[in-house]
Coordinates of C-alpha atoms in Angstrom, one line a residue:
M1 CA -105.0 5.9 -92.6
A2 CA -104.0 9.3 -93.1
S3 CA -100.6 10.6 -91.7
L4 CA -100.5 13.2 -89.6
G5 CA -97.9 16.2 -90.5
P6 CA -96.6 18.9 -87.6
A7 CA -99.4 20.8 -87.9
A8 CA -101.8 17.9 -87.7
A9 CA -100.0 16.3 -84.5
G10 CA -99.9 20.1 -82.6
E11 CA -103.7 19.8 -83.1
Q12 CA -104.1 16.0 -81.9
A13 CA -102.3 17.0 -78.6
S14 CA -104.7 20.2 -78.2
G15 CA -107.7 18.1 -78.7
A16 CA -107.1 16.2 -75.1
E17 CA -108.7 19.0 -73.5
A18 CA -112.3 18.4 -74.6
E19 CA -113.4 18.1 -71.0
P20 CA -113.8 21.5 -68.6
G21 CA -111.4 21.3 -65.8
P22 CA -109.1 23.1 -63.7
A23 CA -106.3 24.9 -65.7
G24 CA -103.4 22.3 -66.9
P25 CA -99.8 22.9 -67.7
P26 CA -99.1 24.7 -70.4
P27 CA -99.4 23.1 -73.7
P28 CA -96.0 21.6 -75.0
P29 CA -94.2 23.5 -77.5
S30 CA -94.8 22.7 -81.5
P31 CA -92.2 20.2 -83.0
S32 CA -91.3 23.4 -85.4
S33 CA -91.0 25.9 -82.7
L34 CA -87.5 26.6 -81.3
G35 CA -87.0 28.0 -77.8
P36 CA -85.0 26.7 -74.4
L37 CA -84.5 23.1 -74.7
L38 CA -87.3 21.7 -72.1
P39 CA -88.1 18.3 -71.3
L40 CA -90.6 16.5 -73.5
Q41 CA -94.3 17.5 -72.5
R42 CA -97.2 15.6 -73.6
E43 CA -100.9 15.8 -73.0
P44 CA -102.7 12.9 -72.6
L45 CA -105.0 11.3 -75.0
Y46 CA -106.9 8.9 -73.4
N47 CA -107.6 5.3 -75.3
W48 CA -106.4 6.3 -78.5
Q49 CA -105.1 2.8 -78.6
A50 CA -108.8 0.8 -78.5
T51 CA -109.5 2.6 -82.2
K52 CA -106.2 0.8 -84.1
A53 CA -107.3 -2.4 -84.9
S54 CA -103.4 -3.4 -85.8
L55 CA -99.6 -2.9 -84.6
K56 CA -99.1 -0.8 -87.9
E57 CA -102.1 1.6 -87.0
R58 CA -100.9 2.2 -83.8
F59 CA -97.0 2.7 -84.5
A60 CA -98.6 4.8 -87.9
F61 CA -100.4 6.6 -85.3
L62 CA -97.0 7.8 -83.1
F63 CA -95.7 9.1 -86.2
N64 CA -94.0 12.4 -85.8
S65 CA -96.4 13.3 -82.4
E66 CA -95.8 13.9 -79.8
L67 CA -97.6 11.1 -77.7
L68 CA -95.5 8.9 -75.7
S69 CA -92.1 10.0 -77.7
D70 CA -89.1 10.6 -76.2
V71 CA -86.4 12.1 -78.0
R72 CA -86.5 15.4 -80.5
F73 CA -84.3 16.0 -83.5
V74 CA -83.5 19.6 -84.4
L75 CA -83.2 20.1 -88.3
G76 CA -82.6 23.2 -90.4
K77 CA -79.8 24.6 -88.4
G78 CA -77.5 24.9 -91.1
R79 CA -77.5 27.6 -94.6
G80 CA -80.8 28.2 -95.5
A81 CA -82.7 28.1 -92.1
A82 CA -84.0 31.2 -91.7
A83 CA -85.1 31.4 -95.3
A84 CA -87.5 28.2 -94.2
G85 CA -88.7 29.5 -91.3
G86 CA -86.0 28.4 -88.6
P87 CA -84.9 25.1 -87.5
Q88 CA -87.5 22.5 -87.0
R89 CA -88.0 20.0 -83.9
I90 CA -89.6 16.6 -84.8
P91 CA -90.8 14.2 -82.2
A92 CA -89.8 10.3 -82.2
H93 CA -89.7 7.6 -80.1
R94 CA -86.0 5.4 -79.0
F95 CA -87.5 2.5 -79.9
V96 CA -88.9 2.3 -82.9
L97 CA -85.8 4.0 -84.5
A98 CA -83.5 1.4 -82.7
A99 CA -85.8 -1.2 -84.3
G100 CA -85.3 -0.2 -87.8
S101 CA -81.9 1.1 -88.2
A102 CA -78.4 0.1 -86.5
V103 CA -77.4 3.6 -86.6
F104 CA -80.2 4.5 -84.5
D105 CA -79.8 1.7 -82.4
A106 CA -76.1 2.8 -81.5
M107 CA -77.0 6.6 -81.2
F108 CA -79.5 5.4 -78.5
N109 CA -78.5 1.7 -76.7
G110 CA -74.2 1.8 -78.3
G111 CA -71.5 2.2 -75.9
M112 CA -71.7 6.1 -76.5
A113 CA -75.2 6.4 -76.4
T114 CA -76.4 10.1 -75.9
T115 CA -78.8 10.7 -73.4
S116 CA -79.8 13.8 -74.7
A117 CA -83.3 15.0 -75.3
E118 CA -82.6 17.0 -78.3
I119 CA -80.6 15.6 -81.3
E120 CA -79.4 18.4 -83.3
L121 CA -79.0 17.0 -87.5
P122 CA -78.0 20.2 -89.4
D123 CA -77.4 17.9 -92.8
V124 CA -80.5 16.3 -92.9
E125 CA -83.2 18.3 -95.1
P126 CA -86.8 18.0 -92.7
A127 CA -88.8 16.2 -95.6
A128 CA -86.2 13.6 -96.5
F129 CA -86.2 12.6 -92.3
L130 CA -90.0 12.5 -92.4
A131 CA -90.1 10.3 -95.3
L132 CA -87.3 8.1 -93.1
L133 CA -89.5 8.4 -89.9
R134 CA -92.8 7.7 -91.9
F135 CA -91.1 4.4 -93.5
L136 CA -89.8 3.1 -89.7
Y137 CA -93.1 3.6 -88.1
S138 CA -95.6 2.6 -91.0
D139 CA -93.4 0.7 -93.9
E140 CA -95.4 3.8 -96.3
V141 CA -92.7 5.2 -99.2
Q142 CA -93.6 8.8 -99.4
I143 CA -91.2 10.3 -102.0
G144 CA -91.0 12.4 -105.2
P145 CA -88.9 14.1 -107.5
E146 CA -88.5 17.0 -105.3
T147 CA -86.9 14.7 -102.6
V148 CA -86.1 11.4 -103.7
M149 CA -82.4 12.2 -103.6
T150 CA -82.2 13.7 -100.1
T151 CA -84.4 10.7 -99.0
L152 CA -81.9 8.5 -100.6
Y153 CA -79.0 10.3 -98.7
T154 CA -80.9 9.8 -95.5
A155 CA -81.6 6.1 -96.0
K156 CA -78.1 5.8 -96.7
K157 CA -77.1 7.8 -93.8
Y158 CA -78.8 5.6 -91.3
A159 CA -78.4 2.4 -92.8
V160 CA -82.2 2.0 -94.1
P161 CA -81.5 -0.5 -97.1
A162 CA -85.5 -1.1 -97.7
L163 CA -86.0 2.7 -98.2
E164 CA -82.4 3.5 -100.3
A165 CA -83.9 0.5 -102.8
H166 CA -87.4 2.3 -103.1
C167 CA -85.6 5.3 -103.9
V168 CA -83.4 3.6 -106.4
E169 CA -86.5 2.2 -107.7
F170 CA -87.9 5.2 -108.3
L171 CA -84.9 7.3 -110.1
T172 CA -85.0 4.0 -112.2
K173 CA -88.4 4.6 -113.5
H174 CA -88.4 8.3 -113.8
L175 CA -84.9 9.4 -114.5
R176 CA -84.9 11.2 -118.0
A177 CA -82.3 13.5 -119.8
D178 CA -85.0 16.6 -119.1
N179 CA -85.3 15.9 -115.2
A180 CA -81.7 14.3 -114.7
F181 CA -80.2 17.5 -113.2
M182 CA -83.5 18.5 -111.0
L183 CA -83.2 15.0 -109.6
L184 CA -79.7 14.7 -109.0
T185 CA -78.9 18.0 -107.2
Q186 CA -81.5 18.3 -104.9
A187 CA -79.1 17.3 -101.7
P188 CA -77.9 20.1 -99.4
S189 CA -74.3 19.6 -101.1
S190 CA -72.8 17.3 -103.5
S191 CA -70.4 16.2 -101.0
Q192 CA -73.0 15.0 -99.2
L193 CA -74.1 12.7 -101.3
L194 CA -70.8 11.4 -102.1
N195 CA -70.2 10.9 -98.3
C196 CA -73.0 9.0 -97.3
G197 CA -70.8 6.9 -94.9
H198 CA -71.9 6.8 -91.0
G199 CA -68.7 8.7 -89.9
G200 CA -68.3 12.4 -90.2
H201 CA -69.9 14.3 -93.3
G202 CA -66.9 17.5 -93.4
R203 CA -67.3 19.7 -96.8
A204 CA -64.1 21.2 -96.6
G205 CA -62.6 20.7 -99.9
M206 CA -65.1 18.5 -101.3
Q207 CA -66.9 21.1 -103.3
S208 CA -64.0 21.9 -105.3
R209 CA -63.4 18.2 -106.2
V210 CA -67.1 17.1 -107.4
A211 CA -67.6 17.8 -110.5
V212 CA -71.1 19.2 -112.1
G213 CA -73.0 16.8 -113.9
V214 CA -75.2 13.6 -113.6
G215 CA -72.2 11.2 -113.1
S216 CA -70.8 12.9 -109.9
L217 CA -73.9 12.9 -108.0
L218 CA -75.3 9.7 -108.4
S219 CA -73.3 8.4 -104.9
N220 CA -75.4 5.0 -105.5
W221 CA -73.5 2.3 -107.3
D222 CA -76.6 0.3 -108.1
T223 CA -78.2 3.7 -109.1
L224 CA -75.5 4.5 -111.0
C225 CA -75.8 0.9 -113.0
A226 CA -79.7 1.2 -113.2
V227 CA -79.2 4.5 -115.1
L228 CA -76.7 3.4 -117.5
E229 CA -79.0 0.2 -118.3
R230 CA -81.6 2.2 -119.5
D231 CA -82.2 2.3 -123.5
T232 CA -83.8 5.9 -122.8
L233 CA -81.4 7.8 -122.3
S234 CA -81.1 10.6 -124.5
I235 CA -77.6 11.8 -124.3
R236 CA -74.6 11.2 -126.4
E237 CA -72.2 8.1 -125.4
S238 CA -69.1 10.4 -125.2
R239 CA -70.9 12.7 -122.6
L240 CA -72.5 10.2 -120.5
F241 CA -68.4 8.7 -120.5
G242 CA -67.5 11.8 -119.1
A243 CA -69.8 11.9 -116.5
V244 CA -69.3 8.1 -115.7
V245 CA -65.5 9.0 -115.1
R246 CA -66.3 12.3 -113.1
W247 CA -68.3 9.7 -110.8
A248 CA -65.6 7.4 -110.4
E249 CA -63.1 10.1 -109.5
A250 CA -65.4 11.0 -106.7
E251 CA -65.8 7.9 -105.7
C252 CA -62.3 7.2 -105.2
Q253 CA -62.1 10.3 -102.9
R254 CA -65.3 9.2 -101.1
Q255 CA -63.4 5.9 -100.0
Q256 CA -60.3 7.5 -99.6
L257 CA -58.3 5.9 -102.3
P258 CA -55.8 7.6 -104.4
V259 CA -57.3 8.7 -108.0
T260 CA -55.5 6.3 -110.2
F261 CA -56.5 4.5 -113.5
G262 CA -56.5 1.0 -111.5
N263 CA -59.0 2.8 -108.8
K264 CA -60.9 3.9 -111.1
Q265 CA -62.1 0.9 -112.5
K266 CA -62.1 -0.8 -109.3
V267 CA -64.8 1.4 -108.4
L268 CA -66.4 1.5 -111.5
G269 CA -66.8 -2.6 -111.3
K270 CA -69.3 -3.7 -114.2
A271 CA -70.9 -0.4 -114.9
L272 CA -67.9 0.5 -117.2
S273 CA -69.3 -2.1 -119.3
L274 CA -72.4 -0.8 -119.4
I275 CA -71.1 2.4 -121.6
R276 CA -72.0 1.7 -125.4
F277 CA -68.4 2.7 -126.7
P278 CA -69.6 1.1 -130.2
L279 CA -72.3 4.3 -130.3
M280 CA -69.4 6.6 -130.1
T281 CA -67.9 8.1 -133.3
I282 CA -64.3 7.2 -134.1
E283 CA -63.5 10.7 -133.2
E284 CA -65.6 10.8 -130.2
F285 CA -63.7 7.5 -128.9
A286 CA -60.5 9.0 -129.7
A287 CA -60.5 12.1 -127.6
G288 CA -61.8 10.3 -125.0
P289 CA -61.8 7.1 -123.9
A290 CA -59.2 5.9 -125.7
Q291 CA -57.0 8.3 -123.6
S292 CA -58.8 7.9 -120.3
G293 CA -56.5 5.0 -119.2
I294 CA -59.4 3.3 -118.0
L295 CA -59.9 0.9 -120.6
S296 CA -57.1 -1.8 -121.0
D297 CA -54.6 -1.5 -124.5
R298 CA -56.5 -4.5 -125.8
E299 CA -59.9 -3.0 -125.3
V300 CA -59.0 0.3 -127.2
V301 CA -57.4 -2.0 -130.1
N302 CA -60.0 -3.7 -130.4
L303 CA -62.6 -0.8 -130.3
F304 CA -60.4 1.0 -132.9
L305 CA -60.8 -2.0 -134.8
H306 CA -64.6 -2.1 -134.6
F307 CA -64.7 1.5 -135.7
T308 CA -62.7 0.8 -138.6
V309 CA -62.8 -2.7 -140.5
N310 CA -64.6 -5.3 -141.4
P311 CA -65.3 -7.9 -140.6
K312 CA -65.2 -6.2 -137.0
P313 CA -63.6 -8.1 -134.0
R314 CA -66.0 -8.9 -131.1
V315 CA -66.6 -6.6 -128.7
E316 CA -68.0 -6.7 -124.8
Y317 CA -70.1 -3.7 -125.1
I318 CA -73.6 -3.0 -126.1
D319 CA -73.9 -1.6 -129.4
R320 CA -77.9 -1.5 -129.2
P321 CA -79.1 2.6 -129.7
R322 CA -80.5 4.7 -126.8
C323 CA -84.0 5.8 -127.4
C324 CA -85.7 8.6 -126.0
L325 CA -89.3 7.6 -126.5
R326 CA -90.3 5.0 -124.1
G327 CA -92.3 1.6 -125.0
K328 CA -91.4 -1.8 -126.4
E329 CA -89.3 -1.8 -129.7
C330 CA -91.5 -2.5 -133.1
C331 CA -90.8 -4.1 -136.1
I332 CA -92.4 -3.9 -139.9
N333 CA -91.6 -6.3 -142.9
R334 CA -92.8 -5.3 -146.0
F335 CA -92.3 -8.7 -147.8
Q336 CA -94.5 -11.5 -147.9
Q337 CA -91.8 -13.8 -149.5
V338 CA -88.3 -14.4 -149.7
E339 CA -86.0 -15.5 -153.1
S340 CA -82.4 -15.9 -153.6
R341 CA -79.6 -14.0 -155.3
W342 CA -79.6 -10.2 -154.9
G343 CA -76.1 -9.0 -156.4
Y344 CA -74.3 -5.8 -154.8
S345 CA -72.1 -3.4 -156.7
G346 CA -71.2 -0.2 -154.6
T347 CA -75.1 1.3 -155.6
S348 CA -77.5 1.9 -152.6
D349 CA -80.5 0.0 -152.1
R350 CA -83.2 2.5 -151.6
I351 CA -87.3 2.4 -150.6
R352 CA -89.2 5.7 -150.2
F353 CA -91.8 5.9 -147.2
T354 CA -94.2 7.9 -145.0
V355 CA -95.9 6.9 -141.8
N356 CA -99.2 8.1 -140.4
R357 CA -97.9 9.3 -136.3
R358 CA -94.6 10.3 -135.1
I359 CA -91.9 7.3 -134.4
S360 CA -88.3 6.9 -134.0
I361 CA -86.7 4.7 -136.3
V362 CA -83.4 2.5 -134.8
G363 CA -82.4 0.4 -137.6
F364 CA -83.4 -1.6 -140.5
G365 CA -83.7 -5.6 -140.6
L366 CA -81.3 -6.6 -143.8
Y367 CA -81.3 -10.0 -145.9
G368 CA -77.9 -11.9 -146.0
S369 CA -76.0 -14.2 -147.8
I370 CA -77.4 -17.2 -149.8
H371 CA -73.8 -18.9 -149.5
G372 CA -73.6 -19.5 -145.8
P373 CA -72.3 -17.4 -142.9
T374 CA -70.6 -14.5 -144.0
D375 CA -69.5 -10.9 -142.6
Y376 CA -71.1 -7.8 -144.8
Q377 CA -69.9 -3.9 -144.6
V378 CA -73.0 -1.6 -144.6
N379 CA -74.0 1.8 -144.7
I380 CA -77.5 2.6 -143.9
Q381 CA -78.8 6.1 -144.0
I382 CA -82.5 7.9 -144.1
I383 CA -83.0 11.2 -146.1
E384 CA -85.6 13.2 -145.9
Y385 CA -86.7 13.1 -149.6
E386 CA -87.9 16.6 -150.1
K387 CA -84.9 18.3 -148.4
K388 CA -82.4 15.8 -149.7
Q389 CA -81.2 16.1 -145.8
T390 CA -79.4 13.0 -144.1
L391 CA -81.1 12.7 -140.9
G392 CA -78.6 9.8 -139.7
Q393 CA -76.1 7.4 -141.1
N394 CA -74.2 4.5 -139.9
D395 CA -70.8 2.9 -141.2
T396 CA -71.2 -0.2 -139.8
G397 CA -71.0 -4.1 -140.6
F398 CA -73.1 -7.5 -140.0
S399 CA -72.8 -11.4 -139.7
C400 CA -75.3 -13.3 -141.2
D401 CA -75.8 -17.4 -140.9
G402 CA -76.4 -18.4 -144.4
T403 CA -80.5 -18.7 -143.7
A404 CA -83.2 -16.2 -144.9
N405 CA -83.8 -14.1 -141.9
T406 CA -83.6 -10.7 -141.5
F407 CA -80.5 -9.3 -139.3
R408 CA -80.3 -6.2 -137.0
V409 CA -78.2 -3.2 -138.7
M410 CA -78.9 -0.1 -136.1
F411 CA -78.3 3.2 -135.9
K412 CA -76.1 5.3 -133.2
E413 CA -79.0 7.3 -132.5
P414 CA -82.6 7.0 -132.9
I415 CA -83.7 9.2 -135.7
E416 CA -87.3 10.8 -135.4
I417 CA -89.9 10.3 -138.5
L418 CA -92.8 12.6 -138.7
P419 CA -96.0 12.0 -140.0
N420 CA -96.9 12.3 -143.6
V421 CA -93.3 13.3 -144.5
C422 CA -91.7 11.6 -147.3
Y423 CA -88.1 10.0 -146.4
T424 CA -85.6 7.4 -148.3
A425 CA -84.6 4.4 -146.3
C426 CA -80.5 3.3 -147.9
A427 CA -78.4 0.5 -147.2
T428 CA -75.5 0.1 -149.4
L429 CA -74.2 -2.8 -148.8
K430 CA -70.6 -4.9 -149.6
G431 CA -70.6 -8.8 -149.7
P432 CA -71.4 -11.8 -151.7
D433 CA -75.1 -12.0 -153.3
S434 CA -77.9 -12.2 -150.9
H435 CA -81.1 -13.4 -150.2
Y436 CA -84.1 -11.0 -151.0
G437 CA -87.8 -10.1 -150.6
T438 CA -90.7 -10.5 -153.1
K439 CA -94.7 -9.8 -152.8
G440 CA -94.3 -6.4 -151.6
L441 CA -96.6 -4.4 -149.9
K442 CA -97.7 -1.0 -150.2
K443 CA -98.9 -0.4 -147.1
V444 CA -98.2 -2.2 -143.9
V445 CA -100.2 -1.5 -140.3
H446 CA -98.8 -2.4 -137.2
E447 CA -100.8 -2.9 -134.2
T448 CA -100.5 -3.1 -130.5
P449 CA -102.8 -3.8 -127.7
A450 CA -101.8 -0.1 -125.9
A451 CA -101.1 1.7 -129.0
S452 CA -103.0 3.2 -131.9
K453 CA -101.7 1.7 -135.2
T454 CA -99.0 2.7 -137.0
V455 CA -99.4 2.4 -140.8
F456 CA -96.9 3.0 -143.2
F457 CA -96.9 3.3 -147.1
F458 CA -94.1 2.2 -148.9
F459 CA -93.1 4.2 -152.6
S460 CA -90.2 3.3 -154.9
S461 CA -87.4 5.6 -154.9
P462 CA -86.4 7.0 -158.6
G463 CA -82.9 6.8 -159.9
N464 CA -80.3 4.2 -159.1
N465 CA -81.9 1.9 -156.4
N466 CA -80.0 -1.2 -157.3
G467 CA -83.0 -2.4 -158.2
T468 CA -85.4 -2.2 -154.6
S469 CA -88.7 -1.3 -155.0
I470 CA -92.2 -1.9 -153.8
E471 CA -92.5 -5.2 -155.4
D472 CA -89.0 -6.7 -154.8
G473 CA -85.4 -5.9 -152.9
Q474 CA -83.5 -5.3 -149.9
I475 CA -84.7 -3.0 -146.6
P476 CA -87.2 -5.3 -145.6
E477 CA -87.7 -4.5 -141.9
I478 CA -88.1 -1.2 -140.1
I479 CA -87.3 -1.6 -136.5
F480 CA -88.9 1.6 -134.6
Y481 CA -90.3 3.1 -131.4
T482 CA -93.3 4.6 -130.9

């Protein structure tokens, strides 16, 4: 059954006057009109209960209706109310609200319960409040990009965690780099998002303390973690770290904690471990995280060693690149057989390729040592062949276990590959003799049930390529997203 909006609720009340009769009392004021504070008035709607087959339908029918209502909320009396057509009155039912929210229960039934027939909520957006009421009356979730953050704020303010979870899930699914600021700056003020407790919501001084950015506008810690876990964020990790630091500073202020290094670590918790420090350049790390005071001395040293030496010490941070494209990671292998002994003397292994569709390459699979577990130092690159332009590269390393398996070596950022353009894949390894591939394929087709075919064509690279060709050599795998 369709929900009734403010206009429909007014039509429902007037529909009760179907039979002629003596003039009755004047119709009640519409929820959106603003006049003197009068007792609630209702026209009877006879036997409506018989038309509703379930309790859910009956309560949904009462949503945003003056029928049986015993309280009104006046919203929109703050800034912008005049431009929005003035304040709006929304009817409700104390019992329904108290049954769904501990905050409303305390408001109506606690030791300092209000007896007022009208309650002003100047800091709540009407659309978000209606979304909250709709959920309390019917379990129906109605949120969108334009209302998700104000609804999240309202759900937190009135302690409705189930609706809050729906908002977090919506953000998790829909937050992208191109809509992040639209989604995360919807609240009437960023201080409201940062002050989501059930007490006062004063703005004094808060605006000047809130840095503009994604991190500072994410008031919900679970939402922050959900965003940081995403592989589909298209943002440099150093900028993401700056946003997280601003969030931590604002969260300290919200919790009335001194803004110290220790307290920023405390409010971030595991969120700090979701920053992918290995994806930064050494310059970015040195200029930002290394001087932030949020990382321990040991973490800073280990990360500097990770950037500068081989074999690299193990760090407790994800090194998988974030990819702005959605979907599942794909991988193709151009060899049909593996053999032993491929040597290295500082020359790059190279292979040229084209592909039939736009993709993003995130890394290569490389062969490892024939002499047991070993660490390799490696530089990987993708070069646009005709322009001789390096599109992406990474100086890194990998550990192998002595088997003929391939080992993943990833770029720090996805590299966009255009259809029917020739590129060169390069890998310069430093380490002992390795396995290599043979019986190479000129054409490799990758198929997925949900996507069209991705077709790679391989060509030998002219010049010094350490022997790698279509038929034999290194760089057996290309890891990509469509």
